[in-house]
PDB file of N, CA and C in Angstrom:
ATOM      1  N   MET N1321       0.700  -1.820   0.003  1.00 53.00           N
ATOM      2  CA  MET N1321      -0.040  -0.178   0.369  1.00 53.00           C
ATOM      3  C   MET N1321       0.920   1.223   0.235  1.00 53.00           C
ATOM      4  N   ILE N1322      -0.052   2.280  -0.910  1.00 61.00           N
ATOM      5  CA  ILE N1322       0.989   3.733  -0.357  1.00 61.00           C
ATOM      6  C   ILE N1322       0.968   3.588   0.894  1.00 61.00           C
ATOM      7  N   LYS N1323       1.814   4.720   1.138  1.00 61.00           N
ATOM      8  CA  LYS N1323       2.622   4.989   2.786  1.00 61.00           C
ATOM      9  C   LYS N1323       1.835   6.237   3.013  1.00 61.00           C
ATOM     10  N   SER N1324       1.285   6.833   2.820  1.00 72.00           N
ATOM     11  CA  SER N1324       0.206   8.209   2.789  1.00 72.00           C
ATOM     12  C   SER N1324      -1.645   7.426   2.966  1.00 72.00           C
ATOM     13  N   TRP N1325      -1.716   6.675   2.058  1.00 76.00           N
ATOM     14  CA  TRP N1325      -3.271   5.564   1.984  1.00 76.00           C
ATOM     15  C   TRP N1325      -2.701   4.814   3.768  1.00 76.00           C
ATOM     16  N   GLU N1326      -1.787   4.710   4.491  1.00 72.00           N
ATOM     17  CA  GLU N1326      -1.970   3.694   5.144  1.00 72.00           C
ATOM     18  C   GLU N1326      -2.039   4.643   6.668  1.00 72.00           C
ATOM     19  N   ASP N1327      -1.486   5.988   6.637  1.00 74.00           N
ATOM     20  CA  ASP N1327      -1.342   7.065   7.586  1.00 74.00           C
ATOM     21  C   ASP N1327      -3.064   7.092   7.448  1.00 74.00           C
ATOM     22  N   ARG N1328      -3.576   7.145   6.319  1.00 80.00           N
ATOM     23  CA  ARG N1328      -4.564   7.910   5.987  1.00 80.00           C
ATOM     24  C   ARG N1328      -6.451   7.490   7.095  1.00 80.00           C
ATOM     25  N   ILE N1329      -5.690   5.528   6.344  1.00 82.00           N
ATOM     26  CA  ILE N1329      -6.409   4.739   6.843  1.00 82.00           C
ATOM     27  C   ILE N1329      -6.525   4.098   8.708  1.00 82.00           C
ATOM     28  N   GLY N1330      -5.231   4.381   9.169  1.00 77.00           N
ATOM     29  CA  GLY N1330      -5.306   4.545  10.361  1.00 77.00           C
ATOM     30  C   GLY N1330      -5.476   5.463  10.671  1.00 77.00           C
ATOM     31  N   GLN N1331      -5.339   6.977  10.363  1.00 83.00           N
ATOM     32  CA  GLN N1331      -5.725   7.936  11.183  1.00 83.00           C
ATOM     33  C   GLN N1331      -7.161   7.793  11.606  1.00 83.00           C
ATOM     34  N   LEU N1332      -8.260   7.427  10.262  1.00 87.00           N
ATOM     35  CA  LEU N1332      -9.319   7.274  10.321  1.00 87.00           C
ATOM     36  C   LEU N1332      -9.975   6.106  11.074  1.00 87.00           C
ATOM     37  N   ALA N1333      -9.146   5.287  11.311  1.00 84.00           N
ATOM     38  CA  ALA N1333      -9.734   3.922  12.295  1.00 84.00           C
ATOM     39  C   ALA N1333      -9.376   4.608  13.595  1.00 84.00           C
ATOM     40  N   MET N1334      -8.511   4.928  14.355  1.00 83.00           N
ATOM     41  CA  MET N1334      -8.683   6.016  15.281  1.00 83.00           C
ATOM     42  C   MET N1334      -9.557   7.121  15.702  1.00 83.00           C
ATOM     43  N   LEU N1335      -9.540   7.754  14.760  1.00 88.00           N
ATOM     44  CA  LEU N1335     -10.548   9.027  15.000  1.00 88.00           C
ATOM     45  C   LEU N1335     -12.043   8.549  14.981  1.00 88.00           C
ATOM     46  N   LEU N1336     -12.614   7.241  14.508  1.00 90.00           N
ATOM     47  CA  LEU N1336     -13.168   6.566  14.196  1.00 90.00           C
ATOM     48  C   LEU N1336     -13.804   5.944  16.105  1.00 90.00           C
ATOM     49  N   THR N1337     -12.724   5.042  16.670  1.00 87.00           N
ATOM     50  CA  THR N1337     -12.783   4.778  17.878  1.00 87.00           C
ATOM     51  C   THR N1337     -12.911   5.745  18.815  1.00 87.00           C
ATOM     52  N   PHE N1338     -11.661   6.695  18.594  1.00 87.00           N
ATOM     53  CA  PHE N1338     -11.556   7.541  20.037  1.00 87.00           C
ATOM     54  C   PHE N1338     -13.093   8.385  19.825  1.00 87.00           C
ATOM     55  N   GLY N1339     -13.664   8.659  18.857  1.00 90.00           N
ATOM     56  CA  GLY N1339     -14.908   9.778  18.697  1.00 90.00           C
ATOM     57  C   GLY N1339     -16.088   8.901  19.590  1.00 90.00           C
ATOM     58  N   TRP N1340     -15.742   7.610  19.014  1.00 91.00           N
ATOM     59  CA  TRP N1340     -17.253   7.032  19.900  1.00 91.00           C
ATOM     60  C   TRP N1340     -16.465   6.825  21.294  1.00 91.00           C
ATOM     61  N   VAL N1341     -15.367   6.764  22.063  1.00 88.00           N
ATOM     62  CA  VAL N1341     -15.914   6.885  23.071  1.00 88.00           C
ATOM     63  C   VAL N1341     -15.523   8.037  23.905  1.00 88.00           C
ATOM     64  N   LEU N1342     -15.514   9.494  22.666  1.00 89.00           N
ATOM     65  CA  LEU N1342     -15.973  10.799  23.669  1.00 89.00           C
ATOM     66  C   LEU N1342     -17.063  11.093  23.399  1.00 89.00           C
ATOM     67  N   LYS N1343     -17.820  10.431  22.251  1.00 92.00           N
ATOM     68  CA  LYS N1343     -19.138  10.622  22.547  1.00 92.00           C
ATOM     69  C   LYS N1343     -20.042   9.836  23.869  1.00 92.00           C
ATOM     70  N   ASN N1344     -19.382   8.386  24.202  1.00 90.00           N
ATOM     71  CA  ASN N1344     -20.235   7.609  25.309  1.00 90.00           C
ATOM     72  C   ASN N1344     -20.185   8.539  26.693  1.00 90.00           C
ATOM     73  N   GLN N1345     -18.384   9.024  26.758  1.00 89.00           N
ATOM     74  CA  GLN N1345     -17.746   9.592  27.908  1.00 89.00           C
ATOM     75  C   GLN N1345     -19.380  11.151  27.765  1.00 89.00           C
ATOM     76  N   THR N1346     -18.970  11.615  26.860  1.00 92.00           N
ATOM     77  CA  THR N1346     -20.121  13.387  26.703  1.00 92.00           C
ATOM     78  C   THR N1346     -21.648  12.311  26.821  1.00 92.00           C
ATOM     79  N   ILE N1347     -21.972  11.520  26.920  1.00 93.00           N
ATOM     80  CA  ILE N1347     -23.220  11.296  27.594  1.00 93.00           C
ATOM     81  C   ILE N1347     -23.273  10.676  28.478  1.00 93.00           C
ATOM     82  N   THR N1348     -22.450  10.085  29.887  1.00 89.00           N
ATOM     83  CA  THR N1348     -22.323   9.758  30.739  1.00 89.00           C
ATOM     84  C   THR N1348     -22.468  10.962  31.270  1.00 89.00           C
ATOM     85  N   LEU N1349     -21.222  11.573  30.890  1.00 90.00           N
ATOM     86  CA  LEU N1349     -21.381  13.075  31.959  1.00 90.00           C
ATOM     87  C   LEU N1349     -22.370  13.904  31.438  1.00 90.00           C
ATOM     88  N   LEU N1350     -23.616  13.751  30.821  1.00 93.00           N
ATOM     89  CA  LEU N1350     -24.809  14.841  30.787  1.00 93.00           C
ATOM     90  C   LEU N1350     -25.337  14.076  31.973  1.00 93.00           C
ATOM     91  N   ALA N1351     -25.863  12.774  31.299  1.00 91.00           N
ATOM     92  CA  ALA N1351     -26.501  11.922  32.291  1.00 91.00           C
ATOM     93  C   ALA N1351     -25.815  12.514  34.038  1.00 91.00           C
ATOM     94  N   LEU N1352     -24.940  12.649  34.183  1.00 89.00           N
ATOM     95  CA  LEU N1352     -24.193  12.734  35.674  1.00 89.00           C
ATOM     96  C   LEU N1352     -24.931  14.159  36.021  1.00 89.00           C
ATOM     97  N   LEU N1353     -24.640  14.998  35.604  1.00 90.00           N
ATOM     98  CA  LEU N1353     -25.360  16.338  35.754  1.00 90.00           C
ATOM     99  C   LEU N1353     -26.466  16.691  35.639  1.00 90.00           C
ATOM    100  N   SER N1354     -27.203  15.742  34.937  1.00 92.00           N
ATOM    101  CA  SER N1354     -28.876  15.896  35.132  1.00 92.00           C
ATOM    102  C   SER N1354     -29.478  15.259  36.467  1.00 92.00           C
ATOM    103  N   GLN N1355     -28.525  14.908  37.343  1.00 88.00           N
ATOM    104  CA  GLN N1355     -29.291  14.222  38.523  1.00 88.00           C
ATOM    105  C   GLN N1355     -28.327  15.476  39.548  1.00 88.00           C
ATOM    106  N   PRO N1356     -29.491  15.530  40.753  1.00 88.00           N
ATOM    107  CA  PRO N1356     -28.628  16.138  41.968  1.00 88.00           C
ATOM    108  C   PRO N1356     -27.416  15.902  42.371  1.00 88.00           C
ATOM    109  N   VAL N1357     -26.211  16.313  43.011  1.00 81.00           N
ATOM    110  CA  VAL N1357     -25.284  15.515  43.872  1.00 81.00           C
ATOM    111  C   VAL N1357     -25.418  15.734  45.123  1.00 81.00           C
ATOM    112  N   HIS N1358     -25.678  13.901  45.657  1.00 82.00           N
ATOM    113  CA  HIS N1358     -26.179  13.985  47.214  1.00 82.00           C
ATOM    114  C   HIS N1358     -24.709  14.267  48.130  1.00 82.00           C
ATOM    115  N   ASP N1359     -23.915  13.540  47.351  1.00 81.00           N
ATOM    116  CA  ASP N1359     -22.483  13.199  48.547  1.00 81.00           C
ATOM    117  C   ASP N1359     -20.978  13.137  47.583  1.00 81.00           C
ATOM    118  N   GLY N1360     -20.183  13.223  48.251  1.00 80.00           N
ATOM    119  CA  GLY N1360     -19.146  12.874  47.878  1.00 80.00           C
ATOM    120  C   GLY N1360     -18.504  12.144  46.591  1.00 80.00           C
ATOM    121  N   LEU N1361     -19.243  10.735  46.813  1.00 80.00           N
ATOM    122  CA  LEU N1361     -18.933   9.742  45.623  1.00 80.00           C
ATOM    123  C   LEU N1361     -19.167  10.209  44.319  1.00 80.00           C
ATOM    124  N   ARG N1362     -20.557  10.838  44.177  1.00 83.00           N
ATOM    125  CA  ARG N1362     -20.955  11.226  42.772  1.00 83.00           C
ATOM    126  C   ARG N1362     -20.009  12.698  42.334  1.00 83.00           C
ATOM    127  N   LEU N1363     -19.575  13.223  43.492  1.00 87.00           N
ATOM    128  CA  LEU N1363     -18.648  14.303  42.864  1.00 87.00           C
ATOM    129  C   LEU N1363     -17.439  13.858  42.262  1.00 87.00           C
ATOM    130  N   LEU N1364     -17.230  12.860  43.007  1.00 85.00           N
ATOM    131  CA  LEU N1364     -15.950  11.971  42.266  1.00 85.00           C
ATOM    132  C   LEU N1364     -15.805  11.494  41.394  1.00 85.00           C
ATOM    133  N   HIS N1365     -16.836  10.835  40.558  1.00 85.00           N
ATOM    134  CA  HIS N1365     -17.454  10.160  39.732  1.00 85.00           C
ATOM    135  C   HIS N1365     -17.749  11.561  38.338  1.00 85.00           C
ATOM    136  N   ILE N1366     -18.457  12.716  38.652  1.00 88.00           N
ATOM    137  CA  ILE N1366     -18.595  13.806  37.810  1.00 88.00           C
ATOM    138  C   ILE N1366     -16.927  13.646  37.493  1.00 88.00           C
ATOM    139  N   ALA N1367     -16.362  13.974  38.487  1.00 88.00           N
ATOM    140  CA  ALA N1367     -14.862  14.875  38.041  1.00 88.00           C
ATOM    141  C   ALA N1367     -14.115  13.487  37.350  1.00 88.00           C
ATOM    142  N   SER N1368     -14.009  12.322  37.766  1.00 86.00           N
ATOM    143  CA  SER N1368     -13.661  11.438  37.051  1.00 86.00           C
ATOM    144  C   SER N1368     -13.773  11.053  35.364  1.00 86.00           C
ATOM    145  N   THR N1369     -15.231  11.904  35.098  1.00 88.00           N
ATOM    146  CA  THR N1369     -15.534  11.269  33.798  1.00 88.00           C
ATOM    147  C   THR N1369     -15.277  13.130  33.021  1.00 88.00           C
ATOM    148  N   ILE N1370     -14.974  13.638  34.023  1.00 91.00           N
ATOM    149  CA  ILE N1370     -14.636  14.921  32.597  1.00 91.00           C
ATOM    150  C   ILE N1370     -13.285  15.111  32.579  1.00 91.00           C
ATOM    151  N   LEU N1371     -12.801  14.072  33.432  1.00 89.00           N
ATOM    152  CA  LEU N1371     -10.940  14.353  33.406  1.00 89.00           C
ATOM    153  C   LEU N1371     -10.659  12.965  31.877  1.00 89.00           C
ATOM    154  N   GLY N1372     -11.533  11.879  32.227  1.00 87.00           N
ATOM    155  CA  GLY N1372     -11.710  10.903  30.983  1.00 87.00           C
ATOM    156  C   GLY N1372     -11.969  11.466  29.991  1.00 87.00           C
ATOM    157  N   ALA N1373     -13.198  12.407  29.738  1.00 89.00           N
ATOM    158  CA  ALA N1373     -13.402  12.816  28.755  1.00 89.00           C
ATOM    159  C   ALA N1373     -12.516  13.451  27.738  1.00 89.00           C
ATOM    160  N   LEU N1374     -12.043  14.994  28.855  1.00 92.00           N
ATOM    161  CA  LEU N1374     -10.671  15.622  28.182  1.00 92.00           C
ATOM    162  C   LEU N1374      -9.684  15.111  27.826  1.00 92.00           C
ATOM    163  N   PHE N1375      -9.127  13.879  28.187  1.00 88.00           N
ATOM    164  CA  PHE N1375      -8.240  12.838  27.873  1.00 88.00           C
ATOM    165  C   PHE N1375      -8.343  12.372  26.896  1.00 88.00           C
ATOM    166  N   VAL N1376      -9.473  11.640  26.245  1.00 88.00           N
ATOM    167  CA  VAL N1376      -9.979  11.049  25.308  1.00 88.00           C
ATOM    168  C   VAL N1376      -9.998  12.690  23.814  1.00 88.00           C
ATOM    169  N   ALA N1377     -10.830  13.508  24.136  1.00 90.00           N
ATOM    170  CA  ALA N1377     -10.816  14.823  23.189  1.00 90.00           C
ATOM    171  C   ALA N1377      -9.085  15.228  22.752  1.00 90.00           C
ATOM    172  N   MET N1378      -8.030  14.977  24.032  1.00 90.00           N
ATOM    173  CA  MET N1378      -7.346  15.620  23.481  1.00 90.00           C
ATOM    174  C   MET N1378      -6.398  14.385  22.915  1.00 90.00           C
ATOM    175  N   VAL N1379      -6.469  13.296  23.081  1.00 85.00           N
ATOM    176  CA  VAL N1379      -6.003  12.569  22.033  1.00 85.00           C
ATOM    177  C   VAL N1379      -6.741  12.518  20.689  1.00 85.00           C
ATOM    178  N   VAL N1380      -7.837  12.702  20.461  1.00 86.00           N
ATOM    179  CA  VAL N1380      -8.751  13.144  19.054  1.00 86.00           C
ATOM    180  C   VAL N1380      -7.828  14.129  18.569  1.00 86.00           C
ATOM    181  N   VAL N1381      -7.821  15.447  18.869  1.00 89.00           N
ATOM    182  CA  VAL N1381      -7.589  16.419  18.587  1.00 89.00           C
ATOM    183  C   VAL N1381      -5.715  16.290  18.042  1.00 89.00           C
ATOM    184  N   MET N1382      -4.669  15.239  19.125  1.00 86.00           N
ATOM    185  CA  MET N1382      -3.715  14.987  18.648  1.00 86.00           C
ATOM    186  C   MET N1382      -3.504  14.509  17.434  1.00 86.00           C
ATOM    187  N   THR N1383      -4.510  13.305  17.070  1.00 81.00           N
ATOM    188  CA  THR N1383      -4.094  12.799  16.049  1.00 81.00           C
ATOM    189  C   THR N1383      -4.567  13.156  15.028  1.00 81.00           C
ATOM    190  N   VAL N1384      -5.403  14.136  14.764  1.00 83.00           N
ATOM    191  CA  VAL N1384      -6.149  15.118  13.511  1.00 83.00           C
ATOM    192  C   VAL N1384      -4.780  16.081  13.544  1.00 83.00           C
ATOM    193  N   ARG N1385      -3.868  16.686  14.756  1.00 85.00           N
ATOM    194  CA  ARG N1385      -2.872  17.376  14.583  1.00 85.00           C
ATOM    195  C   ARG N1385      -1.838  17.274  14.025  1.00 85.00           C
ATOM    196  N   ARG N1386      -1.690  15.720  14.099  1.00 76.00           N
ATOM    197  CA  ARG N1386       0.081  15.211  14.058  1.00 76.00           C
ATOM    198  C   ARG N1386       0.431  15.278  12.907  1.00 76.00           C
ATOM    199  N   LEU N1387       1.921  15.040  12.456  1.00 70.00           N
ATOM    200  CA  LEU N1387       2.514  15.700  11.605  1.00 70.00           C
ATOM    201  C   LEU N1387       3.110  14.218  11.205  1.00 70.00           C
ATOM    202  N   PRO N1388       2.583  13.942   9.592  1.00 68.00           N
ATOM    203  CA  PRO N1388       3.549  12.490   9.043  1.00 68.00           C
ATOM    204  C   PRO N1388       4.728  12.138   9.295  1.00 68.00           C
ATOM    205  N   ALA N1389       5.184  10.870   9.996  1.00 67.00           N
ATOM    206  CA  ALA N1389       6.461  10.366   9.856  1.00 67.00           C
ATOM    207  C   ALA N1389       7.440  10.565   8.666  1.00 67.00           C
ATOM    208  N   LEU N1390       8.604  11.364   9.378  1.00 70.00           N
ATOM    209  CA  LEU N1390       9.537  11.717   8.217  1.00 70.00           C
ATOM    210  C   LEU N1390      10.429  10.375   7.964  1.00 70.00           C
ATOM    211  N   LYS N1391      10.861   9.763   8.903  1.00 73.00           N
ATOM    212  CA  LYS N1391      11.662   8.624   8.757  1.00 73.00           C
ATOM    213  C   LYS N1391      11.363   7.525  10.145  1.00 73.00           C
ATOM    214  N   GLY N1392      10.443   6.758   9.313  1.00 70.00           N
ATOM    215  CA  GLY N1392      10.182   5.625  11.139  1.00 70.00           C
ATOM    216  C   GLY N1392      10.829   4.225  10.790  1.00 70.00           C
ATOM    217  N   PRO N1393      10.953   3.493  12.194  1.00 71.00           N
ATOM    218  CA  PRO N1393      11.515   2.570  12.171  1.00 71.00           C
ATOM    219  C   PRO N1393      10.661   1.580  11.160  1.00 71.00           C
ATOM    220  N   SER N1394      11.300   0.342  10.295  1.00 71.00           N
ATOM    221  CA  SER N1394      10.214  -0.467   9.685  1.00 71.00           C
ATOM    222  C   SER N1394       9.862  -2.040  10.224  1.00 71.00           C
ATOM    223  N   GLY N1395       8.848  -2.629   9.563  1.00 71.00           N
ATOM    224  CA  GLY N1395       8.260  -3.806  10.622  1.00 71.00           C
ATOM    225  C   GLY N1395       7.109  -3.377  11.214  1.00 71.00           C
ATOM    226  N   LEU N1396       6.750  -4.621  11.242  1.00 71.00           N
ATOM    227  CA  LEU N1396       5.500  -4.862  11.787  1.00 71.00           C
ATOM    228  C   LEU N1396       5.453  -4.354  13.287  1.00 71.00           C
ATOM    229  N   GLU N1397       6.272  -4.883  14.252  1.00 76.00           N
ATOM    230  CA  GLU N1397       6.769  -4.900  15.408  1.00 76.00           C
ATOM    231  C   GLU N1397       6.444  -3.540  16.196  1.00 76.00           C
ATOM    232  N   PRO N1398       6.847  -2.203  15.635  1.00 75.00           N
ATOM    233  CA  PRO N1398       7.174  -1.077  16.215  1.00 75.00           C
ATOM    234  C   PRO N1398       5.232  -0.162  16.017  1.00 75.00           C
ATOM    235  N   ARG N1399       5.140  -0.797  14.804  1.00 73.00           N
ATOM    236  CA  ARG N1399       3.536  -0.401  14.865  1.00 73.00           C
ATOM    237  C   ARG N1399       2.536  -0.886  15.694  1.00 73.00           C
ATOM    238  N   VAL N1400       2.455  -2.377  15.852  1.00 78.00           N
ATOM    239  CA  VAL N1400       1.991  -3.408  16.854  1.00 78.00           C
ATOM    240  C   VAL N1400       1.753  -2.517  18.065  1.00 78.00           C
ATOM    241  N   THR N1401       3.161  -2.067  18.599  1.00 81.00           N
ATOM    242  CA  THR N1401       3.481  -1.678  20.071  1.00 81.00           C
ATOM    243  C   THR N1401       2.353  -0.278  20.113  1.00 81.00           C
ATOM    244  N   ALA N1402       3.260  -0.199  19.061  1.00 76.00           N
ATOM    245  CA  ALA N1402       2.209   1.661  19.466  1.00 76.00           C
ATOM    246  C   ALA N1402       0.767   1.752  19.246  1.00 76.00           C
ATOM    247  N   VAL N1403      -0.274   0.974  18.427  1.00 74.00           N
ATOM    248  CA  VAL N1403      -1.293   0.670  18.315  1.00 74.00           C
ATOM    249  C   VAL N1403      -2.168   0.172  19.666  1.00 74.00           C
ATOM    250  N   GLY N1404      -0.863  -1.052  20.145  1.00 79.00           N
ATOM    251  CA  GLY N1404      -1.686  -1.651  21.108  1.00 79.00           C
ATOM    252  C   GLY N1404      -1.467  -0.392  22.780  1.00 79.00           C
ATOM    253  N   GLY N1405      -0.300  -0.104  22.528  1.00 78.00           N
ATOM    254  CA  GLY N1405      -0.088   0.899  23.559  1.00 78.00           C
ATOM    255  C   GLY N1405      -1.197   2.141  23.700  1.00 78.00           C
ATOM    256  N   THR N1406      -1.644   2.585  22.400  1.00 73.00           N
ATOM    257  CA  THR N1406      -2.689   3.302  22.257  1.00 73.00           C
ATOM    258  C   THR N1406      -4.025   3.014  22.874  1.00 73.00           C
ATOM    259  N   PHE N1407      -4.383   1.828  22.784  1.00 74.00           N
ATOM    260  CA  PHE N1407      -5.883   1.526  22.849  1.00 74.00           C
ATOM    261  C   PHE N1407      -6.154   0.822  23.983  1.00 74.00           C
ATOM    262  N   ALA N1408      -4.480   0.738  24.987  1.00 78.00           N
ATOM    263  CA  ALA N1408      -4.749   0.179  26.250  1.00 78.00           C
ATOM    264  C   ALA N1408      -4.878   1.593  27.104  1.00 78.00           C
ATOM    265  N   LEU N1409      -4.465   2.671  26.823  1.00 73.00           N
ATOM    266  CA  LEU N1409      -4.710   3.723  27.781  1.00 73.00           C
ATOM    267  C   LEU N1409      -6.197   4.240  27.316  1.00 73.00           C
ATOM    268  N   MET N1410      -6.615   4.099  26.221  1.00 72.00           N
ATOM    269  CA  MET N1410      -8.295   4.454  25.921  1.00 72.00           C
ATOM    270  C   MET N1410      -9.023   3.133  26.524  1.00 72.00           C
ATOM    271  N   GLY N1411      -8.801   2.358  26.668  1.00 72.00           N
ATOM    272  CA  GLY N1411      -9.305   1.198  27.550  1.00 72.00           C
ATOM    273  C   GLY N1411      -9.668   1.956  29.096  1.00 72.00           C
ATOM    274  N   LEU N1412      -8.325   2.324  29.890  1.00 72.00           N
ATOM    275  CA  LEU N1412      -8.681   3.280  30.544  1.00 72.00           C
ATOM    276  C   LEU N1412      -9.769   4.116  31.136  1.00 72.00           C
ATOM    277  N   ALA N1413      -9.805   4.766  30.120  1.00 72.00           N
ATOM    278  CA  ALA N1413     -10.692   6.215  29.903  1.00 72.00           C
ATOM    279  C   ALA N1413     -11.851   5.610  29.547  1.00 72.00           C
ATOM    280  N   ALA N1414     -12.041   4.435  28.884  1.00 72.00           N
ATOM    281  CA  ALA N1414     -13.753   4.115  28.135  1.00 72.00           C
ATOM    282  C   ALA N1414     -14.209   3.096  29.077  1.00 72.00           C
ATOM    283  N   LEU N1415     -13.384   2.641  30.239  1.00 72.00           N
ATOM    284  CA  LEU N1415     -14.228   1.602  31.546  1.00 72.00           C
ATOM    285  C   LEU N1415     -15.041   2.107  32.332  1.00 72.00           C
ATOM    286  N   PRO N1416     -16.003   1.261  32.543  1.00 70.00           N
ATOM    287  CA  PRO N1416     -16.913   2.203  33.567  1.00 70.00           C
ATOM    288  C   PRO N1416     -16.355   1.901  34.692  1.00 70.00           C
ATOM    289  N   PRO N1417     -16.770   2.918  35.838  1.00 68.00           N
ATOM    290  CA  PRO N1417     -16.400   2.914  37.040  1.00 68.00           C
ATOM    291  C   PRO N1417     -17.037   1.736  37.888  1.00 68.00           C
ATOM    292  N   GLY N1418     -16.284   1.754  38.773  1.00 68.00           N
ATOM    293  CA  GLY N1418     -16.611   0.276  39.726  1.00 68.00           C
ATOM    294  C   GLY N1418     -17.566   0.832  40.287  1.00 68.00           C
ATOM    295  N   GLN N1419     -18.004  -0.521  41.550  1.00 70.00           N
ATOM    296  CA  GLN N1419     -18.883   0.180  42.931  1.00 70.00           C
ATOM    297  C   GLN N1419     -17.779  -0.011  43.614  1.00 70.00           C
ATOM    298  N   PRO N1420     -18.193   1.871  44.421  1.00 66.00           N
ATOM    299  CA  PRO N1420     -17.355   2.158  45.837  1.00 66.00           C
ATOM    300  C   PRO N1420     -17.348   0.821  47.127  1.00 66.00           C
ATOM    301  N   PRO N1421     -16.021   0.380  47.448  1.00 67.00           N
ATOM    302  CA  PRO N1421     -16.014  -0.188  48.439  1.00 67.00           C
ATOM    303  C   PRO N1421     -17.309  -0.379  49.380  1.00 67.00           C
ATOM    304  N   ALA N1422     -17.719  -0.817  50.539  1.00 71.00           N
ATOM    305  CA  ALA N1422     -18.922  -0.567  51.244  1.00 71.00           C
ATOM    306  C   ALA N1422     -18.666   0.058  52.594  1.00 71.00           C
ATOM    307  N   ALA N1423     -17.071  -0.062  52.979  1.00 72.00           N
ATOM    308  CA  ALA N1423     -16.892   0.765  53.672  1.00 72.00           C
ATOM    309  C   ALA N1423     -16.722   2.319  52.835  1.00 72.00           C
ATOM    310  N   ALA N1424     -16.595   2.715  52.232  1.00 66.00           N
ATOM    311  CA  ALA N1424     -16.884   4.418  51.754  1.00 66.00           C
ATOM    312  C   ALA N1424     -18.239   4.439  51.351  1.00 66.00           C
ATOM    313  N   LEU N1425     -19.175   3.613  51.853  1.00 63.00           N
ATOM    314  CA  LEU N1425     -20.184   4.055  51.423  1.00 63.00           C
ATOM    315  C   LEU N1425     -20.850   4.335  53.290  1.00 63.00           C
ATOM    316  N   VAL N1426     -20.496   4.536  54.208  1.00 61.00           N
ATOM    317  CA  VAL N1426     -20.815   4.270  55.727  1.00 61.00           C
ATOM    318  C   VAL N1426     -20.804   6.068  55.436  1.00 61.00           C
TER     319      VAL N1426
END
């Protein structure tokens, strides 16, 4: 494949994936903000969702703004490592929050 086409296809795949995650983060944030805040746990959940959405938004902006590589390593391994690392970090931002421990609810 032509190198510029490979870059464009990869960029499109990343934008679609991260755009979807950002949309879900935004919907979750709007749902949280539509409910009254009664305790510190809900406030912490809102702050966590806001920071997660900001992180994903920065990834989307950097994906669009990144400059094309002039010289890069050859082979498949550097690409697989880069994609794996990117999506592993996005998994942290996209995972739903867990339930707080019972001691925190007292």
